[in-house]
Amino acid sequence: MKKLLSLTLLLSTIALSAQDTEETTTEKSFTVSGSVDAYYQTNLTSTDKAIFGDDLDEAQSFGTSFANQTGFALGMANVILAYESGKVGAVADLAFGPKGDDATGGYNINQLYAYWNVSENTTLTMGRFNTYLGYEVISPTGNFNYSTSYLFSSGPFSHVGLKADFALSDDFSLMLAVMNPTDVNNNTTGDYSFGAQLGYSGQYLNFYYDSGVVLGFEVDYTGGFDVSDDFFLGINAAYNDNDGSGFYGAALYPQYGINEALSLGVRGEYYGLHYETGDDDTVLGATLSANYKVDNLTIIPEIRLDSWNEDTYFDNDLEPTKSLAAFTLAAIYTF
């Protein structure tokens, strides 16, 4: 009954906002866009070989999503097909390669949804769409750093469900959603999740809730400020709890544009895992990245150092250590 009531309230809100819909001339458009990325990575404080036996094909890594291979490695080929006719449209966002497999669970479908611009201020979307939680995104074209944060890796990647976006004013926005449990394409448990986002002038307060079947409860703040014409500061903070266990953390993203082609940026992140026992595991990470653009190609050299409160990695002598450092060189082409 609660799930039916939530769906009814969401649809009723959409219907009320649709009353100001105006007739417009139908316009049709079809676009193809996407990206291709690859990288090279080597550990600076540990061997690049698998250290637990020859049967493993991965060396030590930070444990965050995607860029976890050493040597030369593939990211993904991303192809986005978008069609719009008048007030309605559809998007098929396809992802292939190791990163695509990790992000989609092997479906190769990053996003697949249809939408209806009910009015100038209301859009209804149904299908699979990327998460509204967090600062970073799946596509490398949307991130300044090539490697991803612990906050991004711990939170959801995508949702399958129904959402409504409302432009309340020039500054305020609201999103409401009813979805399957996060990152679940086929709902076999009968559980649903609920999401909300309140936006103000580029700052977003995000909420997610399910009954504990996947993520439990998460609150997330994502935003940023133009400190000057050349200096931008991005911010992300989140807290998650699922029956007494979960994660929390905060990250800062200062970025400085030296000229039109070259920018420098740092991601500083504090992240923790909390447990029912009351113990916490924490990590402090620093990632220095440069973005150099040549037409549609972005080259990202990056140095990353993470340090946990407990021995988590092994050094060059295969002795336990709290820290790991790595160098990555990535190439991202957009079209």
GROMACS .gro file of C-alpha atoms in nm:
model
  335
    1MET     CA    1   0.000   0.000   0.000
    2LYS     CA    2   0.286   0.242   0.084
    3LYS     CA    3   0.453   0.178  -0.253
    4LEU     CA    4   0.124   0.232  -0.438
    5LEU     CA    5   0.063   0.554  -0.244
    6SER     CA    6   0.411   0.684  -0.330
    7LEU     CA    7   0.359   0.615  -0.700
    8THR     CA    8   0.018   0.783  -0.688
    9LEU     CA    9   0.157   1.094  -0.520
   10LEU     CA   10   0.441   1.119  -0.772
   11LEU     CA   11   0.210   1.086  -1.073
   12SER     CA   12  -0.040   1.330  -0.919
   13THR     CA   13   0.235   1.590  -0.878
   14ILE     CA   14   0.334   1.545  -1.242
   15ALA     CA   15  -0.025   1.578  -1.358
   16LEU     CA   16  -0.076   1.902  -1.165
   17SER     CA   17   0.241   2.056  -1.307
   18ALA     CA   18   0.135   1.958  -1.659
   19GLN     CA   19  -0.165   2.190  -1.658
   20ASP     CA   20   0.040   2.476  -1.800
   21THR     CA   21   0.151   2.271  -2.103
   22GLU     CA   22   0.147   2.471  -2.427
   23GLU     CA   23   0.120   2.337  -2.780
   24THR     CA   24   0.442   2.368  -2.979
   25THR     CA   25   0.552   2.285  -3.327
   26THR     CA   26   0.697   1.934  -3.339
   27GLU     CA   27   1.072   1.934  -3.404
   28LYS     CA   28   1.275   1.618  -3.455
   29SER     CA   29   1.644   1.561  -3.395
   30PHE     CA   30   1.883   1.266  -3.384
   31THR     CA   31   2.236   1.287  -3.242
   32VAL     CA   32   2.527   1.047  -3.196
   33SER     CA   33   2.799   1.123  -2.943
   34GLY     CA   34   3.035   0.940  -2.713
   35SER     CA   35   3.395   0.876  -2.616
   36VAL     CA   36   3.682   0.628  -2.621
   37ASP     CA   37   3.943   0.603  -2.345
   38ALA     CA   38   4.254   0.402  -2.264
   39TYR     CA   39   4.532   0.435  -2.007
   40TYR     CA   40   4.870   0.323  -1.877
   41GLN     CA   41   4.925   0.266  -1.505
   42THR     CA   42   5.219   0.164  -1.288
   43ASN     CA   43   5.248   0.134  -0.910
   44LEU     CA   44   5.520   0.356  -0.766
   45THR     CA   45   5.545   0.194  -0.423
   46SER     CA   46   5.472  -0.168  -0.514
   47THR     CA   47   5.528  -0.421  -0.790
   48ASP     CA   48   5.306  -0.428  -1.097
   49LYS     CA   49   5.293  -0.807  -1.084
   50ALA     CA   50   5.014  -1.008  -0.922
   51ILE     CA   51   5.149  -1.077  -0.574
   52PHE     CA   52   4.913  -1.353  -0.460
   53GLY     CA   53   4.985  -1.607  -0.733
   54ASP     CA   54   5.008  -1.643  -1.108
   55ASP     CA   55   4.635  -1.716  -1.137
   56LEU     CA   56   4.548  -1.353  -1.067
   57ASP     CA   57   4.560  -1.110  -1.357
   58GLU     CA   58   4.557  -0.792  -1.149
   59ALA     CA   59   4.825  -0.622  -0.947
   60GLN     CA   60   4.755  -0.419  -0.636
   61SER     CA   61   4.517  -0.128  -0.686
   62PHE     CA   62   4.337   0.133  -0.480
   63GLY     CA   63   4.018  -0.070  -0.491
   64THR     CA   64   3.807   0.208  -0.639
   65SER     CA   65   3.613   0.159  -0.960
   66PHE     CA   66   3.749   0.121  -1.311
   67ALA     CA   67   4.119   0.211  -1.353
   68ASN     CA   68   4.262  -0.091  -1.168
   69GLN     CA   69   4.486  -0.251  -1.431
   70THR     CA   70   4.863  -0.205  -1.458
   71GLY     CA   71   5.048  -0.160  -1.784
   72PHE     CA   72   4.845  -0.049  -2.087
   73ALA     CA   73   4.474  -0.104  -2.041
   74LEU     CA   74   4.136  -0.023  -2.194
   75GLY     CA   75   3.865   0.196  -2.049
   76MET     CA   76   3.549   0.185  -2.256
   77ALA     CA   77   3.389   0.280  -2.584
   78ASN     CA   78   3.081   0.488  -2.510
   79VAL     CA   79   2.817   0.553  -2.779
   80ILE     CA   80   2.514   0.770  -2.699
   81LEU     CA   81   2.217   0.770  -2.938
   82ALA     CA   82   1.957   1.039  -2.867
   83TYR     CA   83   1.631   1.106  -3.052
   84GLU     CA   84   1.379   1.379  -2.976
   85SER     CA   85   1.047   1.456  -3.140
   86GLY     CA   86   0.862   1.752  -2.996
   87LYS     CA   87   0.808   1.699  -2.625
   88VAL     CA   88   0.922   1.336  -2.612
   89GLY     CA   89   1.247   1.154  -2.672
   90ALA     CA   90   1.467   0.857  -2.591
   91VAL     CA   91   1.834   0.793  -2.511
   92ALA     CA   92   2.035   0.474  -2.561
   93ASP     CA   93   2.374   0.508  -2.389
   94LEU     CA   94   2.590   0.203  -2.467
   95ALA     CA   95   2.923   0.117  -2.301
   96PHE     CA   96   3.171  -0.151  -2.409
   97GLY     CA   97   3.501  -0.262  -2.260
   98PRO     CA   98   3.627  -0.332  -1.906
   99LYS     CA   99   3.490  -0.008  -1.762
  100GLY     CA  100   3.159  -0.060  -1.939
  101ASP     CA  101   3.130  -0.412  -1.796
  102ASP     CA  102   3.200  -0.287  -1.443
  103ALA     CA  103   2.952   0.000  -1.473
  104THR     CA  104   2.666  -0.195  -1.630
  105GLY     CA  105   2.707  -0.541  -1.483
  106GLY     CA  106   2.779  -0.684  -1.826
  107TYR     CA  107   2.461  -0.550  -1.988
  108ASN     CA  108   2.659  -0.293  -2.195
  109ILE     CA  109   2.368  -0.053  -2.134
  110ASN     CA  110   2.480   0.246  -1.933
  111GLN     CA  111   2.152   0.431  -1.977
  112LEU     CA  112   1.830   0.347  -2.162
  113TYR     CA  113   1.530   0.569  -2.104
  114ALA     CA  114   1.240   0.758  -2.258
  115TYR     CA  115   1.131   1.103  -2.143
  116TRP     CA  116   0.841   1.344  -2.176
  117ASN     CA  117   0.880   1.720  -2.137
  118VAL     CA  118   0.538   1.760  -1.983
  119SER     CA  119   0.581   2.137  -1.962
  120GLU     CA  120   0.859   2.393  -1.966
  121ASN     CA  121   0.921   2.317  -1.599
  122THR     CA  122   0.855   1.942  -1.574
  123THR     CA  123   1.022   1.637  -1.727
  124LEU     CA  124   0.919   1.277  -1.669
  125THR     CA  125   1.179   1.002  -1.729
  126MET     CA  126   1.138   0.624  -1.719
  127GLY     CA  127   1.404   0.355  -1.772
  128ARG     CA  128   1.767   0.320  -1.666
  129PHE     CA  129   1.949   0.645  -1.586
  130ASN     CA  130   2.279   0.729  -1.416
  131THR     CA  131   2.266   0.817  -1.049
  132TYR     CA  132   2.204   1.168  -0.922
  133LEU     CA  133   2.422   1.100  -0.615
  134GLY     CA  134   2.785   1.210  -0.600
  135TYR     CA  135   3.027   1.445  -0.774
  136GLU     CA  136   3.186   1.202  -1.021
  137VAL     CA  137   3.023   1.012  -1.307
  138ILE     CA  138   3.080   0.694  -1.509
  139SER     CA  139   3.191   0.864  -1.831
  140PRO     CA  140   3.553   0.988  -1.809
  141THR     CA  141   3.452   1.295  -2.008
  142GLY     CA  142   3.261   1.423  -1.704
  143ASN     CA  143   3.547   1.389  -1.453
  144PHE     CA  144   3.861   1.595  -1.409
  145ASN     CA  145   4.053   1.306  -1.249
  146TYR     CA  146   4.081   0.979  -1.439
  147SER     CA  147   4.077   0.747  -1.138
  148THR     CA  148   3.761   0.763  -0.928
  149SER     CA  149   3.697   0.837  -0.561
  150TYR     CA  150   3.588   0.599  -0.286
  151LEU     CA  151   3.264   0.795  -0.249
  152PHE     CA  152   3.182   0.741  -0.616
  153SER     CA  153   3.278   0.374  -0.601
  154SER     CA  154   3.067   0.307  -0.290
  155GLY     CA  155   2.754   0.484  -0.402
  156PRO     CA  156   2.515   0.369  -0.678
  157PHE     CA  157   2.605   0.386  -1.048
  158SER     CA  158   2.259   0.375  -1.206
  159HIS     CA  159   1.891   0.335  -1.127
  160VAL     CA  160   1.596   0.175  -1.305
  161GLY     CA  161   1.268   0.347  -1.240
  162LEU     CA  162   1.055   0.658  -1.281
  163LYS     CA  163   1.168   1.010  -1.196
  164ALA     CA  164   1.022   1.357  -1.228
  165ASP     CA  165   1.235   1.673  -1.258
  166PHE     CA  166   1.084   2.010  -1.170
  167ALA     CA  167   1.236   2.352  -1.240
  168LEU     CA  168   1.080   2.542  -0.949
  169SER     CA  169   1.245   2.873  -1.039
  170ASP     CA  170   1.559   3.007  -1.205
  171ASP     CA  171   1.761   2.885  -0.905
  172PHE     CA  172   1.564   2.602  -0.743
  173SER     CA  173   1.504   2.250  -0.880
  174LEU     CA  174   1.345   1.934  -0.740
  175MET     CA  175   1.365   1.569  -0.843
  176LEU     CA  176   1.151   1.285  -0.708
  177ALA     CA  177   1.199   0.918  -0.801
  178VAL     CA  178   1.058   0.568  -0.743
  179MET     CA  179   1.305   0.297  -0.850
  180ASN     CA  180   1.418  -0.060  -0.817
  181PRO     CA  181   1.689  -0.107  -0.553
  182THR     CA  182   2.003   0.063  -0.686
  183ASP     CA  183   2.197  -0.100  -0.971
  184VAL     CA  184   1.929  -0.369  -1.011
  185ASN     CA  185   1.785  -0.402  -1.362
  186ASN     CA  186   1.536  -0.676  -1.278
  187ASN     CA  187   1.348  -0.644  -0.950
  188THR     CA  188   1.320  -0.996  -0.808
  189THR     CA  189   1.278  -0.901  -0.441
  190GLY     CA  190   0.964  -0.689  -0.458
  191ASP     CA  191   1.147  -0.402  -0.287
  192TYR     CA  192   1.164  -0.046  -0.417
  193SER     CA  193   1.380   0.255  -0.348
  194PHE     CA  194   1.296   0.623  -0.325
  195GLY     CA  195   1.508   0.919  -0.428
  196ALA     CA  196   1.495   1.296  -0.402
  197GLN     CA  197   1.716   1.587  -0.498
  198LEU     CA  198   1.685   1.952  -0.406
  199GLY     CA  199   1.900   2.189  -0.611
  200TYR     CA  200   1.985   2.553  -0.559
  201SER     CA  201   2.211   2.747  -0.793
  202GLY     CA  202   2.440   2.455  -0.875
  203GLN     CA  203   2.437   2.302  -0.524
  204TYR     CA  204   2.252   1.973  -0.472
  205LEU     CA  205   2.127   1.789  -0.164
  206ASN     CA  206   2.051   1.427  -0.253
  207PHE     CA  207   1.864   1.149  -0.072
  208TYR     CA  208   1.828   0.777  -0.136
  209TYR     CA  209   1.639   0.514   0.062
  210ASP     CA  210   1.567   0.144   0.032
  211SER     CA  211   1.464  -0.102   0.303
  212GLY     CA  212   1.821  -0.231   0.337
  213VAL     CA  213   1.814  -0.475   0.049
  214VAL     CA  214   2.109  -0.297  -0.121
  215LEU     CA  215   2.221   0.042   0.008
  216GLY     CA  216   1.986   0.143   0.289
  217PHE     CA  217   1.990   0.521   0.345
  218GLU     CA  218   2.227   0.776   0.192
  219VAL     CA  219   2.240   1.154   0.208
  220ASP     CA  220   2.480   1.331  -0.025
  221TYR     CA  221   2.584   1.690  -0.097
  222THR     CA  222   2.736   1.778  -0.434
  223GLY     CA  223   2.829   2.124  -0.551
  224GLY     CA  224   3.104   2.372  -0.624
  225PHE     CA  225   3.195   2.736  -0.657
  226ASP     CA  226   3.383   2.954  -0.906
  227VAL     CA  227   3.638   3.114  -0.676
  228SER     CA  228   3.765   3.316  -0.974
  229ASP     CA  229   3.753   3.304  -1.353
  230ASP     CA  230   4.030   3.042  -1.354
  231PHE     CA  231   3.980   2.867  -1.019
  232PHE     CA  232   3.695   2.625  -0.939
  233LEU     CA  233   3.636   2.434  -0.616
  234GLY     CA  234   3.417   2.122  -0.630
  235ILE     CA  235   3.276   1.963  -0.314
  236ASN     CA  236   3.125   1.624  -0.230
  237ALA     CA  237   3.020   1.482   0.107
  238ALA     CA  238   2.810   1.175   0.187
  239TYR     CA  239   2.687   0.953   0.469
  240ASN     CA  240   2.543   0.604   0.426
  241ASP     CA  241   2.393   0.360   0.675
  242ASN     CA  242   2.252   0.013   0.619
  243ASP     CA  243   2.150  -0.156   0.944
  244GLY     CA  244   2.437  -0.002   1.138
  245SER     CA  245   2.712  -0.035   0.876
  246GLY     CA  246   2.800   0.188   0.584
  247PHE     CA  247   3.036   0.458   0.466
  248TYR     CA  248   3.099   0.830   0.498
  249GLY     CA  249   3.341   1.086   0.361
  250ALA     CA  250   3.417   1.416   0.198
  251ALA     CA  251   3.620   1.524  -0.104
  252LEU     CA  252   3.745   1.857  -0.236
  253TYR     CA  253   3.825   1.921  -0.603
  254PRO     CA  254   4.026   2.243  -0.653
  255GLN     CA  255   4.093   2.299  -1.024
  256TYR     CA  256   4.292   2.578  -1.188
  257GLY     CA  257   4.293   2.666  -1.557
  258ILE     CA  258   4.639   2.776  -1.669
  259ASN     CA  259   4.528   2.842  -2.026
  260GLU     CA  260   4.268   2.714  -2.272
  261ALA     CA  261   4.458   2.388  -2.324
  262LEU     CA  262   4.602   2.308  -1.979
  263SER     CA  263   4.440   2.275  -1.636
  264LEU     CA  264   4.565   2.137  -1.304
  265GLY     CA  265   4.352   1.982  -1.031
  266VAL     CA  266   4.370   1.794  -0.704
  267ARG     CA  267   4.122   1.556  -0.543
  268GLY     CA  268   4.165   1.537  -0.168
  269GLU     CA  269   3.941   1.273  -0.009
  270TYR     CA  270   3.873   1.149   0.341
  271TYR     CA  271   3.668   0.828   0.344
  272GLY     CA  272   3.560   0.585   0.611
  273LEU     CA  273   3.378   0.257   0.657
  274HIS     CA  274   3.176   0.219   0.978
  275TYR     CA  275   3.054  -0.110   1.124
  276GLU     CA  276   2.801  -0.227   1.381
  277THR     CA  277   3.092  -0.308   1.612
  278GLY     CA  278   3.180   0.062   1.633
  279ASP     CA  279   3.514   0.023   1.453
  280ASP     CA  280   3.602   0.236   1.151
  281ASP     CA  281   3.843   0.190   0.862
  282THR     CA  282   3.956   0.521   0.715
  283VAL     CA  283   4.166   0.638   0.423
  284LEU     CA  284   4.313   0.972   0.321
  285GLY     CA  285   4.374   1.009  -0.052
  286ALA     CA  286   4.535   1.275  -0.270
  287THR     CA  287   4.522   1.270  -0.651
  288LEU     CA  288   4.705   1.527  -0.865
  289SER     CA  289   4.590   1.544  -1.228
  290ALA     CA  290   4.659   1.758  -1.532
  291ASN     CA  291   4.418   1.794  -1.825
  292TYR     CA  292   4.579   1.880  -2.159
  293LYS     CA  293   4.339   1.922  -2.450
  294VAL     CA  294   4.422   1.886  -2.818
  295ASP     CA  295   4.100   1.939  -3.011
  296ASN     CA  296   3.873   1.651  -2.899
  297LEU     CA  297   4.152   1.460  -2.724
  298THR     CA  298   4.221   1.502  -2.351
  299ILE     CA  299   4.547   1.369  -2.206
  300ILE     CA  300   4.551   1.316  -1.828
  301PRO     CA  301   4.878   1.242  -1.644
  302GLU     CA  302   4.796   1.162  -1.281
  303ILE     CA  303   4.972   1.074  -0.955
  304ARG     CA  304   4.767   0.924  -0.672
  305LEU     CA  305   4.861   0.841  -0.312
  306ASP     CA  306   4.621   0.672  -0.067
  307SER     CA  307   4.694   0.593   0.298
  308TRP     CA  308   4.469   0.379   0.521
  309ASN     CA  309   4.469   0.361   0.900
  310GLU     CA  310   4.558  -0.010   0.881
  311ASP     CA  311   4.798  -0.214   0.667
  312THR     CA  312   4.609  -0.260   0.341
  313TYR     CA  313   4.875  -0.292   0.071
  314PHE     CA  314   5.222  -0.441   0.014
  315ASP     CA  315   5.537  -0.249  -0.074
  316ASN     CA  316   5.812  -0.345  -0.322
  317ASP     CA  317   5.954  -0.590  -0.067
  318LEU     CA  318   5.606  -0.743  -0.021
  319GLU     CA  319   5.591  -0.611   0.334
  320PRO     CA  320   5.252  -0.488   0.463
  321THR     CA  321   5.204  -0.112   0.439
  322LYS     CA  322   4.927   0.141   0.484
  323SER     CA  323   4.997   0.336   0.164
  324LEU     CA  324   4.999   0.290  -0.213
  325ALA     CA  325   5.110   0.534  -0.483
  326ALA     CA  326   5.060   0.501  -0.859
  327PHE     CA  327   5.113   0.693  -1.182
  328THR     CA  328   4.849   0.689  -1.456
  329LEU     CA  329   4.850   0.835  -1.807
  330ALA     CA  330   4.508   0.840  -1.975
  331ALA     CA  331   4.386   0.943  -2.320
  332ILE     CA  332   4.017   1.029  -2.375
  333TYR     CA  333   3.871   1.110  -2.717
  334THR     CA  334   3.521   1.256  -2.746
  335PHE     CA  335   3.298   1.277  -3.052
   0.00000   0.00000   0.00000
